[in-house]
PDB file of C-alpha atoms in Angstrom:
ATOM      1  CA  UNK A   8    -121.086 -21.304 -99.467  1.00  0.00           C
ATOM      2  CA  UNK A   9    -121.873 -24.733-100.714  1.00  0.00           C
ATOM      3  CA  UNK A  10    -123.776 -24.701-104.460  1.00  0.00           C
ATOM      4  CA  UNK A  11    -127.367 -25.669-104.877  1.00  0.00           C
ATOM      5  CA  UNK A  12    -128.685 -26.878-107.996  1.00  0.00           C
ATOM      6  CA  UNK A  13    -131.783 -28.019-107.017  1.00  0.00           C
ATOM      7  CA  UNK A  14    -134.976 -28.202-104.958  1.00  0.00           C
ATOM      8  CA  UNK A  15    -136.657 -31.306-103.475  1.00  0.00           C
ATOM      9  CA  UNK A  16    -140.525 -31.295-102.456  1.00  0.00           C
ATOM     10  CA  UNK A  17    -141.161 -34.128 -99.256  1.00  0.00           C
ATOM     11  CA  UNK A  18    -144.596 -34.531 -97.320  1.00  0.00           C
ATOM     12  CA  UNK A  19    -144.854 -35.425 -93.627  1.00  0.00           C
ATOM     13  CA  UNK A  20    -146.305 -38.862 -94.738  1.00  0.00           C
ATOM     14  CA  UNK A  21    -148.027 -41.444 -92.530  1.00  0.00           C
ATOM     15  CA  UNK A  22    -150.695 -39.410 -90.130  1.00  0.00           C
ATOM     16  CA  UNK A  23    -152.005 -35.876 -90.587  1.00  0.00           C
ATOM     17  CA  UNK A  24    -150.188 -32.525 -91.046  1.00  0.00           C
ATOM     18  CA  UNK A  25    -153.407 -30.728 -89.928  1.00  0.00           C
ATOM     19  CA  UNK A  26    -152.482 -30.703 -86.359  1.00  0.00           C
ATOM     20  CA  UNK A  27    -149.535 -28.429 -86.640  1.00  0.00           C
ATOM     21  CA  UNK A  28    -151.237 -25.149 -86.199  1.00  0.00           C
ATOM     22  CA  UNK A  29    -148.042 -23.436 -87.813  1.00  0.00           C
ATOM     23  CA  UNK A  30    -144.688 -23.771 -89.562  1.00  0.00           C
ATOM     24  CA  UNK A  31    -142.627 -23.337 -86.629  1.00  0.00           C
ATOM     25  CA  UNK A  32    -144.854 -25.753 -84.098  1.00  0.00           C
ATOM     26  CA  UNK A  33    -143.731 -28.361 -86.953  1.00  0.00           C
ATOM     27  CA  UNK A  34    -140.038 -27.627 -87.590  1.00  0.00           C
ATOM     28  CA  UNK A  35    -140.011 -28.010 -83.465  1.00  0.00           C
ATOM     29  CA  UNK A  36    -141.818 -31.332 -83.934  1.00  0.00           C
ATOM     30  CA  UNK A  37    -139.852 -32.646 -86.579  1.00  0.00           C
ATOM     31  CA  UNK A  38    -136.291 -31.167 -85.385  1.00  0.00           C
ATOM     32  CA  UNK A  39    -137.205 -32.909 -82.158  1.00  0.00           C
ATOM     33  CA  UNK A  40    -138.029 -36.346 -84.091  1.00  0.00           C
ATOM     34  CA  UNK A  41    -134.976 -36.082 -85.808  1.00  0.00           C
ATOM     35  CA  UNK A  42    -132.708 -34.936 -83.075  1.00  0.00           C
ATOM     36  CA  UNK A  43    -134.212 -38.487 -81.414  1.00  0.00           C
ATOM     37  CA  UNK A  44    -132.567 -40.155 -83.878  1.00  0.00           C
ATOM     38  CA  UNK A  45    -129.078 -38.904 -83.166  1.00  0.00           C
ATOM     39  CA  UNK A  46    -129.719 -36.146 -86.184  1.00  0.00           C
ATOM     40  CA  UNK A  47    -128.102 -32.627 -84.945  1.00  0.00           C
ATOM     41  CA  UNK A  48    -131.071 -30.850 -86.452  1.00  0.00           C
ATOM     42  CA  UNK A  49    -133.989 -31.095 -88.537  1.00  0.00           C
ATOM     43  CA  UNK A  50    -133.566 -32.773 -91.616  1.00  0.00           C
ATOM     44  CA  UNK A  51    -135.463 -30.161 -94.170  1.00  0.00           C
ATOM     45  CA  UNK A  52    -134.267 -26.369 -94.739  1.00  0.00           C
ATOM     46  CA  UNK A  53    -137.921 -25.395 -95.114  1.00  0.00           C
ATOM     47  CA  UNK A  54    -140.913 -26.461 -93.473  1.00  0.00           C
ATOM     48  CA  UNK A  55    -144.369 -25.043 -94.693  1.00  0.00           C
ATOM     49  CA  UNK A  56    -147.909 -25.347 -92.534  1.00  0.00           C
ATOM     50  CA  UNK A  57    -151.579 -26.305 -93.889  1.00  0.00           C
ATOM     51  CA  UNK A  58    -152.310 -22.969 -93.436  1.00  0.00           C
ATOM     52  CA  UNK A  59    -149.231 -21.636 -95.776  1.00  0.00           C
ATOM     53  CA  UNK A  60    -146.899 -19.891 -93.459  1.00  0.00           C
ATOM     54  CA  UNK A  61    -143.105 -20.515 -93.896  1.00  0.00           C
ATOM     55  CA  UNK A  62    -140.521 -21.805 -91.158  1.00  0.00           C
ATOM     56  CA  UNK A  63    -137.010 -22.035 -91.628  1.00  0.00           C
ATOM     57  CA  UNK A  64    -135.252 -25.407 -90.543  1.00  0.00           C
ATOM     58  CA  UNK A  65    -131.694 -26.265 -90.929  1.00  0.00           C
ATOM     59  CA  UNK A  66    -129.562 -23.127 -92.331  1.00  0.00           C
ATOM     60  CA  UNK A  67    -129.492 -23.406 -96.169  1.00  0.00           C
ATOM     61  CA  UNK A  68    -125.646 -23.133 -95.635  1.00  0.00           C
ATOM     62  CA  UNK A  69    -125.642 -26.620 -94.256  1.00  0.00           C
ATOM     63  CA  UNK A  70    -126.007 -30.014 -96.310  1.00  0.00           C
ATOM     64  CA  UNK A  71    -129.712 -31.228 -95.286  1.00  0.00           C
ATOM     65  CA  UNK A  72    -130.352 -34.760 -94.374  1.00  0.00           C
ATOM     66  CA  UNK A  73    -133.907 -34.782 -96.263  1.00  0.00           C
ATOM     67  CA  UNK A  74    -132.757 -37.368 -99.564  1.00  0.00           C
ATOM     68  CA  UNK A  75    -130.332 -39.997 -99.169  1.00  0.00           C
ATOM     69  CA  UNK A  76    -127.760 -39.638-101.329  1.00  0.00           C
ATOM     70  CA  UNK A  77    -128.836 -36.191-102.756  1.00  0.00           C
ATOM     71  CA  UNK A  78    -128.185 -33.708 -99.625  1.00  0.00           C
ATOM     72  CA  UNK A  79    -124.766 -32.322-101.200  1.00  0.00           C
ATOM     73  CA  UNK A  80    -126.490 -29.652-103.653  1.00  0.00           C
ATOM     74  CA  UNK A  81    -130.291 -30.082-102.929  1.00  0.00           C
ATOM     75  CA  UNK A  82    -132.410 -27.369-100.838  1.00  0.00           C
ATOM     76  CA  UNK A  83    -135.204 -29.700 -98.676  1.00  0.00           C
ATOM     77  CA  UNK A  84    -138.830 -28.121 -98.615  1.00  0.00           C
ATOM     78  CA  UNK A  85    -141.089 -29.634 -96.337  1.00  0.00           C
ATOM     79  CA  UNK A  86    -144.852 -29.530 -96.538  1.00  0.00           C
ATOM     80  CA  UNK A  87    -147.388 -30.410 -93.706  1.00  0.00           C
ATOM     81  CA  UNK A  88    -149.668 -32.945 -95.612  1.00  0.00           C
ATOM     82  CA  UNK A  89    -149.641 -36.098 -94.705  1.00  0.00           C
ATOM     83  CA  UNK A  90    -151.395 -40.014 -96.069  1.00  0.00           C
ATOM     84  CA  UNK A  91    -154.697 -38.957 -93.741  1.00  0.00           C
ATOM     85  CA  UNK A  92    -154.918 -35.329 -95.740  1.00  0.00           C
ATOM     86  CA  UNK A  93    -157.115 -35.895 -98.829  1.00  0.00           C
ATOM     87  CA  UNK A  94    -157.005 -31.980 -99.480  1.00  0.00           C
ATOM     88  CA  UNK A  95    -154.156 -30.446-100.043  1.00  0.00           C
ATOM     89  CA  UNK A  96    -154.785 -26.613 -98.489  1.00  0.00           C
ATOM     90  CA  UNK A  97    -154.598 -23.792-101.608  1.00  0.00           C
ATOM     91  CA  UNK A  98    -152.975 -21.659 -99.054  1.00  0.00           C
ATOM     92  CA  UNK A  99    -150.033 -24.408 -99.387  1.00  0.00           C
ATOM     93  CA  UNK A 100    -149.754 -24.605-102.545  1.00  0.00           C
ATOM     94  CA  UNK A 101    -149.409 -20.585-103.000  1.00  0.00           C
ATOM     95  CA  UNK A 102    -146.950 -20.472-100.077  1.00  0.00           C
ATOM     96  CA  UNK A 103    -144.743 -23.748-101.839  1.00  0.00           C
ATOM     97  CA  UNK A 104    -145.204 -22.179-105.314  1.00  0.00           C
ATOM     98  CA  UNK A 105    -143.546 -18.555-103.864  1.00  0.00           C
ATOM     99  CA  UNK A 106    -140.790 -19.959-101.486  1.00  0.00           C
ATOM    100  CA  UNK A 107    -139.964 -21.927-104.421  1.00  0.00           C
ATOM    101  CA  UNK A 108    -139.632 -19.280-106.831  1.00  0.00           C
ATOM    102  CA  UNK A 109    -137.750 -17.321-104.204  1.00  0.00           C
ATOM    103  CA  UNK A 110    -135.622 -20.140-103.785  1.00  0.00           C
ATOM    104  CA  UNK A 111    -134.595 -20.681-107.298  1.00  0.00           C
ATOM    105  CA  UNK A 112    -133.817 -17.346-108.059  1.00  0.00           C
ATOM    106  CA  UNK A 113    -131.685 -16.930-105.093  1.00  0.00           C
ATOM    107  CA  UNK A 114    -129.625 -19.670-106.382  1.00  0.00           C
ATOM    108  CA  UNK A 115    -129.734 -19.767-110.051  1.00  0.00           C
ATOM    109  CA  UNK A 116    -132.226 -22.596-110.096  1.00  0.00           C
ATOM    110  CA  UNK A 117    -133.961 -23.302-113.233  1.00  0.00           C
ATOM    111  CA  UNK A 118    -138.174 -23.852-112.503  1.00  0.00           C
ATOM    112  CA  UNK A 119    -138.416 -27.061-114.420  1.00  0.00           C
ATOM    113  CA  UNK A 120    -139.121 -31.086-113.329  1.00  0.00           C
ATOM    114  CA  UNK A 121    -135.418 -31.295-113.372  1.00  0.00           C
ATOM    115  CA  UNK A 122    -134.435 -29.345-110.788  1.00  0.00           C
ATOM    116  CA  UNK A 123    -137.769 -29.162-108.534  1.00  0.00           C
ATOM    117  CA  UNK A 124    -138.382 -32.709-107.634  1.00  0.00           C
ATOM    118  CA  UNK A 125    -140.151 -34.659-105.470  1.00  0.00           C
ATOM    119  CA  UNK A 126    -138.467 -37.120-102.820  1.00  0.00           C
ATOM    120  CA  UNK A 127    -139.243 -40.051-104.726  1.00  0.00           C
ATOM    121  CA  UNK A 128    -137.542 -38.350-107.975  1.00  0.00           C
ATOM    122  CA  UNK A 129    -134.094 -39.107-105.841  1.00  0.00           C
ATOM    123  CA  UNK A 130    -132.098 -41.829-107.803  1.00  0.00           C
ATOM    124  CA  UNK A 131    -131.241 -45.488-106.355  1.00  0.00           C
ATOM    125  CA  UNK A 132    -132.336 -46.380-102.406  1.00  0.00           C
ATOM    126  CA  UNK A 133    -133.011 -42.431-102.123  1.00  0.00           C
ATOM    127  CA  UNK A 134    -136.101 -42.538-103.906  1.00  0.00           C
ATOM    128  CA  UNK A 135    -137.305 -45.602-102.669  1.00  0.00           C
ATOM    129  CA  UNK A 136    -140.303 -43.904-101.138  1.00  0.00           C
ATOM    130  CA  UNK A 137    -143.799 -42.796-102.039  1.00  0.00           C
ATOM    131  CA  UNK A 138    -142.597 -38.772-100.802  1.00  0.00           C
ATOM    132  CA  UNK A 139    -143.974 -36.384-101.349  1.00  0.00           C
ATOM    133  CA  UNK A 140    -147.456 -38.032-101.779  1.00  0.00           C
ATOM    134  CA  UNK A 141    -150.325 -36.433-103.014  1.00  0.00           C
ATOM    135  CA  UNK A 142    -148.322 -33.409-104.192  1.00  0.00           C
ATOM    136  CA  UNK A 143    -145.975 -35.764-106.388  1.00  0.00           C
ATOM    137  CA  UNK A 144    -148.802 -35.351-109.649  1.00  0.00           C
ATOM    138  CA  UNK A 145    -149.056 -31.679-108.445  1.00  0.00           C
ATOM    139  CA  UNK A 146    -145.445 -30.390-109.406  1.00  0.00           C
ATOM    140  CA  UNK A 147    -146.150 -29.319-113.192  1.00  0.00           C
ATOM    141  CA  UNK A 148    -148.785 -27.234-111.544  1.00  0.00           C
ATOM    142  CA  UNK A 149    -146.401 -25.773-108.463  1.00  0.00           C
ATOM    143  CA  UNK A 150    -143.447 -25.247-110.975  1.00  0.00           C
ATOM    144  CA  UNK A 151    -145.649 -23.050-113.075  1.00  0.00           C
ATOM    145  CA  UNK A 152    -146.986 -21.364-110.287  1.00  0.00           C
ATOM    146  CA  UNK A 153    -143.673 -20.537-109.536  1.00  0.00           C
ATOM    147  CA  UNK A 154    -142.779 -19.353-112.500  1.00  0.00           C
ATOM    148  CA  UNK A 155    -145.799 -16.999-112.728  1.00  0.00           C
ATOM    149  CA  UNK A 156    -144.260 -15.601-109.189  1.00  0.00           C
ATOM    150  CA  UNK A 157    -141.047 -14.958-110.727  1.00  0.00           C
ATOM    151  CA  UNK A 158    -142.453 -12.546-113.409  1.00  0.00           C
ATOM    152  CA  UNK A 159    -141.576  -8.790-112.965  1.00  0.00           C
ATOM    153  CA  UNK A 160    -143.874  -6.403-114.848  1.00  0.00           C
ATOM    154  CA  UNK A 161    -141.453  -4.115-117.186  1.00  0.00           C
ATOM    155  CA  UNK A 162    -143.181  -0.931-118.181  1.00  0.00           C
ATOM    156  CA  UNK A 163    -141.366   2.264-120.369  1.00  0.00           C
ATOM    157  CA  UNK A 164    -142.837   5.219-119.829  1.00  0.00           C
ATOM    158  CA  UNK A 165    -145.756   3.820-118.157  1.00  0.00           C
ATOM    159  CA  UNK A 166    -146.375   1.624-121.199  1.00  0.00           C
ATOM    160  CA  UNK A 167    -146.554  -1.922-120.324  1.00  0.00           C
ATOM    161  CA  UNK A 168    -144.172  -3.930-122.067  1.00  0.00           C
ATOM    162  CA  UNK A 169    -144.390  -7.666-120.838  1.00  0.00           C
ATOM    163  CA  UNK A 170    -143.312  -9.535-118.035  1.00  0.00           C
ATOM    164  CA  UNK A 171    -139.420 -10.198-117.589  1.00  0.00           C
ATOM    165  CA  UNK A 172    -138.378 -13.831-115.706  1.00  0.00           C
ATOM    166  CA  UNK A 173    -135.914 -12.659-112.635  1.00  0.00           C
ATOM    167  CA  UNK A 174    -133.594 -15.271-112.574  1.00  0.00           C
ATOM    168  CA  UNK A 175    -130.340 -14.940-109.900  1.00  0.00           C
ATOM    169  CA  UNK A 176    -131.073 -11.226-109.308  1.00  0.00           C
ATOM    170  CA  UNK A 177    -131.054 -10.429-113.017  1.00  0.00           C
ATOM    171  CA  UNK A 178    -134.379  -9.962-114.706  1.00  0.00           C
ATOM    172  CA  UNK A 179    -134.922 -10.997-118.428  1.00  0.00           C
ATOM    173  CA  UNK A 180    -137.578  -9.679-121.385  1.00  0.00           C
ATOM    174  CA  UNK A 181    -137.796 -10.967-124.757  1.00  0.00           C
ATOM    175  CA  UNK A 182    -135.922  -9.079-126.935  1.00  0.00           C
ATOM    176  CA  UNK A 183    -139.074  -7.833-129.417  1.00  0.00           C
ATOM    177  CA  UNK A 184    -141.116  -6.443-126.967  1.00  0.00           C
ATOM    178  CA  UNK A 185    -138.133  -4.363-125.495  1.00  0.00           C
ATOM    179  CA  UNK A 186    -136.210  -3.487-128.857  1.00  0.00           C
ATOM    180  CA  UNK A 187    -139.265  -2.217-130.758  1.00  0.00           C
ATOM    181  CA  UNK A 188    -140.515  -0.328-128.281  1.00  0.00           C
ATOM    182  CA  UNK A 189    -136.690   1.741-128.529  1.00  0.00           C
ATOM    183  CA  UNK A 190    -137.447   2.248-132.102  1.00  0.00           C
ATOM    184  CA  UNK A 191    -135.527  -0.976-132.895  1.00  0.00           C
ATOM    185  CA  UNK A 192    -136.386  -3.375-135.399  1.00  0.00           C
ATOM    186  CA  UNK A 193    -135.773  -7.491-134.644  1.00  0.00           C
ATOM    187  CA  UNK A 194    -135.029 -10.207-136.980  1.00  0.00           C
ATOM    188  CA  UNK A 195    -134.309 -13.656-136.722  1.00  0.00           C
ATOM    189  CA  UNK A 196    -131.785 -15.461-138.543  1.00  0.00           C
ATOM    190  CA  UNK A 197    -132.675 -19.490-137.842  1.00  0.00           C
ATOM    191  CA  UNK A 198    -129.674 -20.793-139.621  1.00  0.00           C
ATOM    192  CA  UNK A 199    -127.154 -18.755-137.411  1.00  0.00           C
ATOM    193  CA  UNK A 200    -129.649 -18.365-134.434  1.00  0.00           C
ATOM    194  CA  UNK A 201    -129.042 -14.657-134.450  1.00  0.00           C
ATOM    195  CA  UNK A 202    -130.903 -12.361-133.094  1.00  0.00           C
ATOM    196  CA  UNK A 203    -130.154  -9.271-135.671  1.00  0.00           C
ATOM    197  CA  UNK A 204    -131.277  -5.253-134.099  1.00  0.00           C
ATOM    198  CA  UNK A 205    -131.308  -2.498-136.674  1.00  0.00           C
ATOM    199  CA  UNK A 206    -132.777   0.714-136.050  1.00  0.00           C
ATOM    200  CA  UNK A 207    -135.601   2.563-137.689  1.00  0.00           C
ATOM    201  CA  UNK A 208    -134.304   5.026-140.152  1.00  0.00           C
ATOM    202  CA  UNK A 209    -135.648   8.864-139.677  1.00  0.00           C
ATOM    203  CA  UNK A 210    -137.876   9.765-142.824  1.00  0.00           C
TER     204      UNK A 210
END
């Protein structure tokens, strides 16, 4: 199973997506395109409609051919929104913003502009394009959307503690909320960078 580090956001560019009724009317589009060219399959791992449903493209096992130069450890996400779209559909954006977060935990992948990109983000001839478009000043706002989707509500006792980041299968609360509600106190020791438990003592 090849590693993947991190995820790279592309738009269909010149023309409309708008036409593709659904995700899997476009991966057959595009896999046909690309199969033109002497590709073996569609270029993108993930291809995602106007109206926010979710097509798989090549198998995430298998390097992509979405980013020169940056297939080897990159997952390609394709959105329908092209030069003519001046709207980009909220239904998109929600469906991006989830697959992504579903994508990054499955990997390990941290949600930040280093490791969710956009096309153009690609170093050297790579990035020589102006992919993914209108959703290139959008990614702050998709990576936190993303992150927001990754939050787990943690509750003890029916008391609600906080939200915990899942991250690889693991989930992860801030030590305070968690260790006080136990009857643990928390200190932090900035010089060492310890995090320092103690527990309450019975009067």
């Amino acid at each position: 199973m090849r590693q993947i580090k991190r995820i790279i956001i592309h738009y269909l560019g010149p023309g409309s997506g708008a036409h593709f009724r659904t995700a899997e009317e476009a991966v057959a589009a595009v896999r046909g395109w690309h199969q033109a060219q002497g590709w073996r399959d569609i270029g993108y791992h993930w291809v995602i409609s106007q109206s926010g449903d979710v097509a798989p493209g090549r198998p995430e096992a298998e390097v992509g051919a979405h980013a020169y130069g940056d297939n080897a450890e990159t997952l390609g996400i394709l959105c329908c929104v092209g030069v003519e779209d001046r709207h980009v559909p909220p239904d998109m954006l929600d469906a991006l913003a989830d697959l992504i977060a579903e994508r990054a935990e499955e990997h390990g992948i941290p949600l930040d502009r280093a490791h969710v990109i956009g096309h153009r983000d690609v170093p050297g001839e790579g990035g020589a394009t102006a992919c993914p478009g209108q959703l290139y000043p959008m990614l702050p706002q998709i990576i936190e959307r993303a992150r927001m989707a990754s939050l787990a509500t943690v509750e003890l006792d029916g008391e609600h503690l906080g939200e915990a980041l899942l991250v690889d299968g693991r989930s992860y609360l801030p030590v305070r909320a968690l260790a006080e509600a136990l009857g643990v106190s928390v200190a932090w020791d900035p010089t060492t960078k310890t995090v320092r438990l103690s527990r309450f003592k019975q009067r």
